[in-house]
């Protein structure tokens, strides 16, 4: 009798504490506040004309530069959208963050550090100098050399199996079956000699773990996966939610994998402007030359924005503006600490 009374008191106080915690999150981030932040950001930045589509991959120059979509997915699985979320762009380098997570999940975080590296290179994303200087070491999975090496580490008996596994994992993060943008793939595959050179140089240093030509081809396909802003936001929300997709509830990677993926995004997610980005937003993020950016607010939400025109560093101009605005408006920079 005494015991069951104790259990009851314990259960009641636990549920009281939990409801306090939920109420706190809810009052900070109400649907009204989120919708207002997305509306304001959309209206504020929709007419920005700066930036230019990437054109070193010829097909990317032909993408409609007026596409402008914003999505935010919370860790309780609510989806907020504004603007064009039906148009898709190729994911490009944003895929690298999720392949990095896949490799950490499959091989462990130490293997990522030992076989690729987790340091920012301080060089452009497709730098050969960065590989040469460190003899293939101390790069990271978010720039081309480390990304092709990461692709080469994904488990699979042959090239088709590795590609299938990558596409499946990216789809699990997005919560739907993603597909390939064939024109973008063909356009880049016919013109990716520099990436092939990087893969061969890594091979020469013993830092490429599958056939370099095939690994580069799978990497090129992975970059040509089509995504909308909503897909990107859901992928980010899965990281924000400790590896469980908050919409489908599927466990995609472990919380430990997320713990080791986000710091690499924080230090190397936005090309040469990674430091400027992190300084101004406090959020781990990854951008791609297709015009997408995903950012992760740990424990709270993922946000994805698509707008093809890029700045000189290769990051979507509008996507950066929107995410920074939303973070500030919602007061969710993780480093904004209210003193006790
Ligand atoms: N597929 C692109 C490349 O390798 C990805 C570039 C990017 O988005 O950073 O050049």
CSV table of C-alpha atoms and ligand atoms in Angstrom, one decimal:
chain,number,residue,atom,x,y,z
A,1,UNK,CA,0.0,0.0,0.0
A,2,UNK,CA,2.7,2.4,1.1
A,3,UNK,CA,4.8,1.4,-2.0
A,4,UNK,CA,1.9,1.9,-4.4
A,5,UNK,CA,1.3,5.4,-2.9
A,6,UNK,CA,4.9,6.2,-3.4
A,7,UNK,CA,4.8,5.1,-7.0
A,8,UNK,CA,1.7,7.2,-7.6
A,9,UNK,CA,3.3,10.3,-6.1
A,10,UNK,CA,6.4,9.7,-8.2
A,11,UNK,CA,4.4,9.2,-11.4
A,12,UNK,CA,2.4,12.4,-10.7
A,13,UNK,CA,5.4,14.5,-10.1
A,14,UNK,CA,7.2,13.1,-13.1
A,15,UNK,CA,4.3,13.9,-15.4
A,16,UNK,CA,4.0,17.4,-13.8
A,17,UNK,CA,7.7,18.0,-14.6
A,18,UNK,CA,7.3,16.7,-18.1
A,19,UNK,CA,4.3,18.9,-18.8
A,20,UNK,CA,6.3,21.9,-17.6
A,21,UNK,CA,9.1,21.0,-20.0
A,22,UNK,CA,6.7,20.6,-22.9
A,23,UNK,CA,4.9,23.8,-22.0
A,24,UNK,CA,8.2,25.6,-22.0
A,25,UNK,CA,9.1,24.5,-25.5
A,26,UNK,CA,5.6,25.2,-26.7
A,27,UNK,CA,5.5,28.8,-25.4
A,28,UNK,CA,8.9,29.5,-26.9
A,29,UNK,CA,8.0,28.2,-30.3
A,30,UNK,CA,4.3,28.5,-30.9
A,31,UNK,CA,2.9,27.8,-34.4
A,32,UNK,CA,1.9,31.4,-34.6
A,33,UNK,CA,5.4,32.6,-34.0
A,34,UNK,CA,6.9,30.1,-36.5
A,35,UNK,CA,4.4,31.0,-39.2
A,36,UNK,CA,4.9,34.7,-38.6
A,37,UNK,CA,8.7,34.4,-38.8
A,38,UNK,CA,8.5,32.4,-42.1
A,39,UNK,CA,6.0,34.9,-43.6
A,40,UNK,CA,8.1,37.9,-42.6
A,41,UNK,CA,11.3,36.3,-43.9
A,42,UNK,CA,9.6,35.4,-47.2
A,43,UNK,CA,8.2,38.9,-47.7
A,44,UNK,CA,11.4,40.6,-46.6
A,45,UNK,CA,13.7,38.8,-49.0
A,46,UNK,CA,11.5,37.7,-51.9
A,47,UNK,CA,12.7,40.6,-54.1
A,48,UNK,CA,16.4,40.3,-53.4
A,49,UNK,CA,18.1,40.2,-56.7
A,50,UNK,CA,21.7,39.5,-55.6
A,51,UNK,CA,23.5,36.3,-56.6
A,52,UNK,CA,23.7,34.1,-59.6
A,53,UNK,CA,23.0,30.5,-60.3
A,54,UNK,CA,26.0,28.1,-60.4
A,55,UNK,CA,27.0,27.5,-64.0
A,56,UNK,CA,30.2,25.4,-63.7
A,57,UNK,CA,27.7,22.5,-63.9
A,58,UNK,CA,26.0,23.6,-67.1
A,59,UNK,CA,22.5,22.3,-66.2
A,60,UNK,CA,22.4,24.4,-63.0
A,61,UNK,CA,22.5,27.6,-65.0
A,62,UNK,CA,19.2,26.7,-66.6
A,63,UNK,CA,17.3,26.2,-63.3
A,64,UNK,CA,14.6,28.9,-62.6
A,65,UNK,CA,16.4,31.4,-60.4
A,66,UNK,CA,13.0,32.6,-59.1
A,67,UNK,CA,12.3,29.4,-57.1
A,68,UNK,CA,12.0,30.5,-53.5
A,69,UNK,CA,10.8,28.0,-50.9
A,70,UNK,CA,11.1,27.9,-47.1
A,71,UNK,CA,10.2,25.0,-44.8
A,72,UNK,CA,10.6,24.4,-41.1
A,73,UNK,CA,10.0,21.0,-39.5
A,74,UNK,CA,9.9,20.8,-35.7
A,75,UNK,CA,11.1,17.8,-33.7
A,76,UNK,CA,7.4,17.0,-32.9
A,77,UNK,CA,6.9,16.5,-36.6
A,78,UNK,CA,4.9,19.7,-37.5
A,79,UNK,CA,5.7,21.0,-41.0
A,80,UNK,CA,5.6,24.7,-41.7
A,81,UNK,CA,6.0,26.0,-45.2
A,82,UNK,CA,6.1,29.3,-47.1
A,83,UNK,CA,6.6,30.0,-50.9
A,84,UNK,CA,7.5,27.4,-53.5
A,85,UNK,CA,7.9,24.1,-51.9
A,86,UNK,CA,6.9,22.0,-54.8
A,87,UNK,CA,9.8,22.9,-57.1
A,88,UNK,CA,12.9,20.8,-56.7
A,89,UNK,CA,16.6,21.5,-57.1
A,90,UNK,CA,19.5,19.1,-57.1
A,91,UNK,CA,20.7,18.6,-53.5
A,92,UNK,CA,24.4,18.9,-54.4
A,93,UNK,CA,26.7,19.3,-51.4
A,94,UNK,CA,23.9,19.2,-48.9
A,95,UNK,CA,23.9,15.4,-49.5
A,96,UNK,CA,27.5,15.3,-48.1
A,97,UNK,CA,26.3,16.0,-44.5
A,98,UNK,CA,23.9,13.0,-44.7
A,99,UNK,CA,26.4,10.7,-46.3
A,100,UNK,CA,28.8,11.7,-43.5
A,101,UNK,CA,26.2,10.7,-41.0
A,102,UNK,CA,25.7,7.4,-42.8
A,103,UNK,CA,29.5,6.7,-42.7
A,104,UNK,CA,29.7,7.6,-39.0
A,105,UNK,CA,26.7,5.4,-38.3
A,106,UNK,CA,28.1,2.4,-40.3
A,107,UNK,CA,31.8,2.7,-39.2
A,108,UNK,CA,31.8,4.7,-36.0
A,109,UNK,CA,33.0,8.3,-35.4
A,110,UNK,CA,36.6,7.3,-34.9
A,111,UNK,CA,36.8,5.8,-38.4
A,112,UNK,CA,35.5,9.1,-39.8
A,113,UNK,CA,38.2,11.0,-38.0
A,114,UNK,CA,41.0,8.5,-38.9
A,115,UNK,CA,40.1,7.7,-42.5
A,116,UNK,CA,39.0,11.1,-43.7
A,117,UNK,CA,39.4,13.8,-41.1
A,118,UNK,CA,37.2,16.4,-39.4
A,119,UNK,CA,39.2,19.6,-39.9
A,120,UNK,CA,38.2,22.5,-42.0
A,121,UNK,CA,40.7,22.7,-44.9
A,122,UNK,CA,40.7,26.5,-45.3
A,123,UNK,CA,40.6,25.9,-49.0
A,124,UNK,CA,37.9,26.0,-51.6
A,125,UNK,CA,35.5,23.0,-51.7
A,126,UNK,CA,37.1,21.3,-54.6
A,127,UNK,CA,40.7,22.0,-53.7
A,128,UNK,CA,43.5,19.7,-54.8
A,129,UNK,CA,46.0,21.8,-52.8
A,130,UNK,CA,44.2,20.8,-49.6
A,131,UNK,CA,44.7,17.1,-50.4
A,132,UNK,CA,48.3,17.5,-51.6
A,133,UNK,CA,49.4,19.6,-48.6
A,134,UNK,CA,48.3,17.0,-46.0
A,135,UNK,CA,49.0,14.0,-48.2
A,136,UNK,CA,45.3,13.1,-48.1
A,137,UNK,CA,44.8,13.6,-44.4
A,138,UNK,CA,43.0,16.1,-42.2
A,139,UNK,CA,40.3,17.0,-44.6
A,140,UNK,CA,36.5,16.6,-43.9
A,141,UNK,CA,33.5,14.9,-45.5
A,142,UNK,CA,31.8,18.2,-46.4
A,143,UNK,CA,34.2,19.3,-49.1
A,144,UNK,CA,34.7,17.3,-52.3
A,145,UNK,CA,37.8,15.2,-51.5
A,146,UNK,CA,36.4,14.1,-48.1
A,147,UNK,CA,33.0,13.7,-49.6
A,148,UNK,CA,34.1,11.4,-52.3
A,149,UNK,CA,36.1,9.5,-49.7
A,150,UNK,CA,33.0,9.2,-47.6
A,151,UNK,CA,31.0,7.9,-50.5
A,152,UNK,CA,33.8,5.3,-51.1
A,153,UNK,CA,33.4,4.1,-47.4
A,154,UNK,CA,29.7,3.4,-47.6
A,155,UNK,CA,29.1,-0.3,-47.3
A,156,UNK,CA,28.0,-2.2,-50.4
A,157,UNK,CA,29.3,-5.1,-52.5
A,158,UNK,CA,29.4,-3.0,-55.7
A,159,UNK,CA,28.7,0.4,-57.1
A,160,UNK,CA,25.0,-0.3,-57.6
A,161,UNK,CA,24.6,-1.4,-54.0
A,162,UNK,CA,26.5,1.6,-52.6
A,163,UNK,CA,24.3,4.0,-54.7
A,164,UNK,CA,21.1,2.2,-53.6
A,165,UNK,CA,22.2,2.4,-49.9
A,166,UNK,CA,23.0,6.2,-50.2
A,167,UNK,CA,19.7,7.0,-52.0
A,168,UNK,CA,17.8,5.0,-49.4
A,169,UNK,CA,19.5,6.8,-46.5
A,170,UNK,CA,18.9,10.2,-48.0
A,171,UNK,CA,15.3,9.2,-48.6
A,172,UNK,CA,14.9,8.0,-44.9
A,173,UNK,CA,16.2,11.4,-43.8
A,174,UNK,CA,13.7,13.2,-46.0
A,175,UNK,CA,10.9,10.8,-45.1
A,176,UNK,CA,10.0,10.0,-48.7
A,177,UNK,CA,11.5,8.2,-51.7
A,178,UNK,CA,13.8,10.7,-53.4
A,179,UNK,CA,14.7,10.5,-57.1
A,180,UNK,CA,17.5,11.5,-59.4
A,181,UNK,CA,17.6,14.6,-61.5
A,182,UNK,CA,18.9,12.9,-64.7
A,183,UNK,CA,19.8,16.1,-66.7
A,184,UNK,CA,21.9,17.4,-63.8
A,185,UNK,CA,23.6,14.0,-63.3
A,186,UNK,CA,24.4,13.7,-67.0
A,187,UNK,CA,25.6,17.3,-67.2
A,188,UNK,CA,28.0,16.9,-64.2
A,189,UNK,CA,29.1,13.3,-65.0
A,190,UNK,CA,30.3,14.5,-68.4
A,191,UNK,CA,32.4,17.2,-66.9
A,192,UNK,CA,33.8,16.0,-63.5
A,193,UNK,CA,37.4,15.4,-64.4
A,194,UNK,CA,38.5,17.5,-61.5
A,195,UNK,CA,36.6,15.4,-59.0
A,196,UNK,CA,38.1,12.3,-60.7
A,197,UNK,CA,41.5,13.8,-60.3
A,198,UNK,CA,40.9,14.4,-56.6
A,199,UNK,CA,39.7,10.8,-56.1
A,200,UNK,CA,42.8,9.5,-57.9
A,201,UNK,CA,45.1,11.6,-55.8
A,202,UNK,CA,43.4,10.3,-52.6
A,203,UNK,CA,43.9,6.8,-53.9
A,204,UNK,CA,47.6,7.6,-54.4
A,205,UNK,CA,47.8,8.5,-50.7
A,206,UNK,CA,45.8,5.4,-49.6
A,207,UNK,CA,42.8,7.5,-48.6
A,208,UNK,CA,40.2,6.3,-51.2
A,209,UNK,CA,38.4,3.2,-50.2
A,210,UNK,CA,36.6,2.1,-53.4
A,211,UNK,CA,37.4,2.4,-57.1
A,212,UNK,CA,38.1,6.1,-57.6
A,213,UNK,CA,36.2,6.4,-60.9
A,214,UNK,CA,33.1,4.6,-59.6
A,215,UNK,CA,33.2,6.4,-56.3
A,216,UNK,CA,33.2,9.7,-58.1
A,217,UNK,CA,30.3,8.6,-60.3
A,218,UNK,CA,28.2,7.6,-57.2
A,219,UNK,CA,29.2,10.9,-55.6
A,220,UNK,CA,28.0,12.7,-58.7
A,221,UNK,CA,24.7,10.9,-58.6
A,222,UNK,CA,24.3,11.6,-54.9
A,223,UNK,CA,24.7,15.3,-55.7
A,224,UNK,CA,22.0,15.1,-58.4
A,225,UNK,CA,19.2,13.9,-56.0
A,226,UNK,CA,16.2,16.2,-56.3
A,227,UNK,CA,14.9,17.9,-53.2
A,228,UNK,CA,12.4,20.5,-52.2
A,229,UNK,CA,12.7,22.9,-49.3
A,230,UNK,CA,10.4,20.6,-47.4
A,231,UNK,CA,12.7,17.6,-48.0
A,232,UNK,CA,15.7,19.6,-46.8
A,233,UNK,CA,13.8,20.8,-43.7
A,234,UNK,CA,12.8,17.2,-42.8
A,235,UNK,CA,16.3,15.9,-43.3
A,236,UNK,CA,17.5,18.7,-40.9
A,237,UNK,CA,14.7,17.9,-38.5
A,238,UNK,CA,15.8,14.3,-38.3
A,239,UNK,CA,19.3,15.5,-37.2
A,240,UNK,CA,17.6,18.0,-34.8
A,241,UNK,CA,15.6,15.1,-33.4
A,242,UNK,CA,18.6,12.9,-32.5
A,243,UNK,CA,18.4,10.8,-35.7
A,244,UNK,CA,14.7,9.8,-35.7
A,245,UNK,CA,12.7,11.3,-38.5
A,246,UNK,CA,10.0,13.3,-36.6
A,247,UNK,CA,7.5,12.9,-39.4
A,248,UNK,CA,7.8,9.2,-40.2
A,249,UNK,CA,9.1,8.3,-36.7
A,250,UNK,CA,11.8,6.1,-38.4
A,251,UNK,CA,15.1,5.8,-36.7
A,252,UNK,CA,17.6,6.8,-39.4
A,253,UNK,CA,20.8,7.2,-37.4
A,254,UNK,CA,21.7,7.1,-33.7
A,255,UNK,CA,21.9,10.2,-31.4
A,256,UNK,CA,25.7,9.6,-31.2
A,257,UNK,CA,26.0,9.8,-34.9
A,258,UNK,CA,24.1,13.1,-34.9
A,259,UNK,CA,26.4,14.3,-32.1
A,260,UNK,CA,29.5,13.8,-34.3
A,261,UNK,CA,27.9,15.0,-37.6
A,262,UNK,CA,26.7,18.4,-36.4
A,263,UNK,CA,30.1,19.7,-35.4
A,264,UNK,CA,31.5,19.0,-38.9
A,265,UNK,CA,28.5,20.9,-40.3
A,266,UNK,CA,29.2,23.7,-37.9
A,267,UNK,CA,32.9,24.1,-38.9
A,268,UNK,CA,32.7,23.3,-42.6
A,269,UNK,CA,29.1,23.6,-43.8
A,270,UNK,CA,29.1,26.8,-45.8
A,271,UNK,CA,32.3,26.6,-47.9
A,272,UNK,CA,34.7,29.5,-47.2
A,273,UNK,CA,32.1,31.4,-45.2
A,274,UNK,CA,31.5,28.6,-42.7
A,275,UNK,CA,33.0,30.7,-39.9
A,276,UNK,CA,30.9,33.8,-40.8
A,277,UNK,CA,27.8,31.7,-41.0
A,278,UNK,CA,28.3,30.0,-37.6
A,279,UNK,CA,29.2,33.3,-36.0
A,280,UNK,CA,26.0,34.9,-37.2
A,281,UNK,CA,23.5,32.0,-36.8
A,282,UNK,CA,25.0,29.6,-34.2
A,283,UNK,CA,23.5,26.7,-36.3
A,284,UNK,CA,25.2,23.8,-37.9
A,285,UNK,CA,24.2,23.9,-41.6
A,286,UNK,CA,25.1,22.7,-45.1
A,287,UNK,CA,24.7,24.4,-48.4
A,288,UNK,CA,24.8,23.2,-51.9
A,289,UNK,CA,25.5,24.8,-55.3
A,290,UNK,CA,21.9,23.8,-56.4
A,291,UNK,CA,20.7,26.6,-54.1
A,292,UNK,CA,19.6,24.7,-51.1
A,293,UNK,CA,20.6,25.2,-47.4
A,294,UNK,CA,19.6,23.1,-44.5
A,295,UNK,CA,20.2,24.2,-40.9
A,296,UNK,CA,19.7,22.3,-37.7
A,297,UNK,CA,18.5,23.8,-34.4
A,298,UNK,CA,19.3,20.9,-32.1
A,299,UNK,CA,16.3,19.6,-30.2
A,300,UNK,CA,14.0,22.1,-31.9
A,301,UNK,CA,13.8,22.0,-35.7
A,302,UNK,CA,15.3,21.7,-39.1
A,303,UNK,CA,14.9,24.5,-41.6
A,304,UNK,CA,15.4,24.1,-45.4
A,305,UNK,CA,15.4,26.9,-47.9
A,306,UNK,CA,15.8,26.7,-51.7
A,307,UNK,CA,16.7,29.7,-53.9
A,308,UNK,CA,19.3,29.1,-56.7
A,309,UNK,CA,21.2,32.4,-56.9
A,310,UNK,CA,24.5,32.0,-55.0
A,311,UNK,CA,27.0,34.5,-53.5
A,312,UNK,CA,30.7,34.5,-54.3
A,313,UNK,CA,31.3,31.8,-51.7
A,314,UNK,CA,28.8,29.5,-53.4
A,315,UNK,CA,26.0,29.8,-50.8
A,316,UNK,CA,22.4,30.7,-51.6
A,317,UNK,CA,21.9,34.4,-50.9
A,318,UNK,CA,18.3,34.3,-49.9
A,319,UNK,CA,18.6,31.0,-48.0
A,320,UNK,CA,21.2,32.5,-45.7
A,321,UNK,CA,19.1,35.7,-45.2
A,322,UNK,CA,16.0,33.7,-44.4
A,323,UNK,CA,17.6,31.3,-41.9
A,324,UNK,CA,19.5,34.0,-40.1
A,325,UNK,CA,16.3,36.1,-39.8
A,326,UNK,CA,14.2,33.2,-38.5
A,327,UNK,CA,16.8,32.2,-36.0
A,328,UNK,CA,17.0,35.8,-34.6
A,329,UNK,CA,13.2,36.2,-34.7
A,330,UNK,CA,12.5,33.0,-32.8
A,331,UNK,CA,15.5,33.6,-30.5
A,332,UNK,CA,16.8,30.1,-31.0
A,333,UNK,CA,20.5,30.6,-31.5
A,334,UNK,CA,21.8,27.9,-29.1
A,335,UNK,CA,24.5,30.2,-27.8
A,336,UNK,CA,21.9,32.8,-26.7
A,337,UNK,CA,21.9,32.0,-23.0
A,338,UNK,CA,19.8,33.8,-20.5
A,339,UNK,CA,21.7,34.2,-17.2
A,340,UNK,CA,20.2,32.4,-14.2
B,1,LIG,N1,28.5,18.1,-57.4
B,1,LIG,C1,29.1,19.3,-57.0
B,1,LIG,C2,30.6,19.3,-57.3
B,1,LIG,O1,31.3,18.3,-57.0
B,1,LIG,C3,28.8,19.7,-55.6
B,1,LIG,C4,29.3,21.1,-55.3
B,1,LIG,C5,28.6,21.7,-54.1
B,1,LIG,O2,27.4,21.7,-54.0
B,1,LIG,O3,29.4,22.2,-53.3
B,1,LIG,O4,31.2,20.2,-57.8
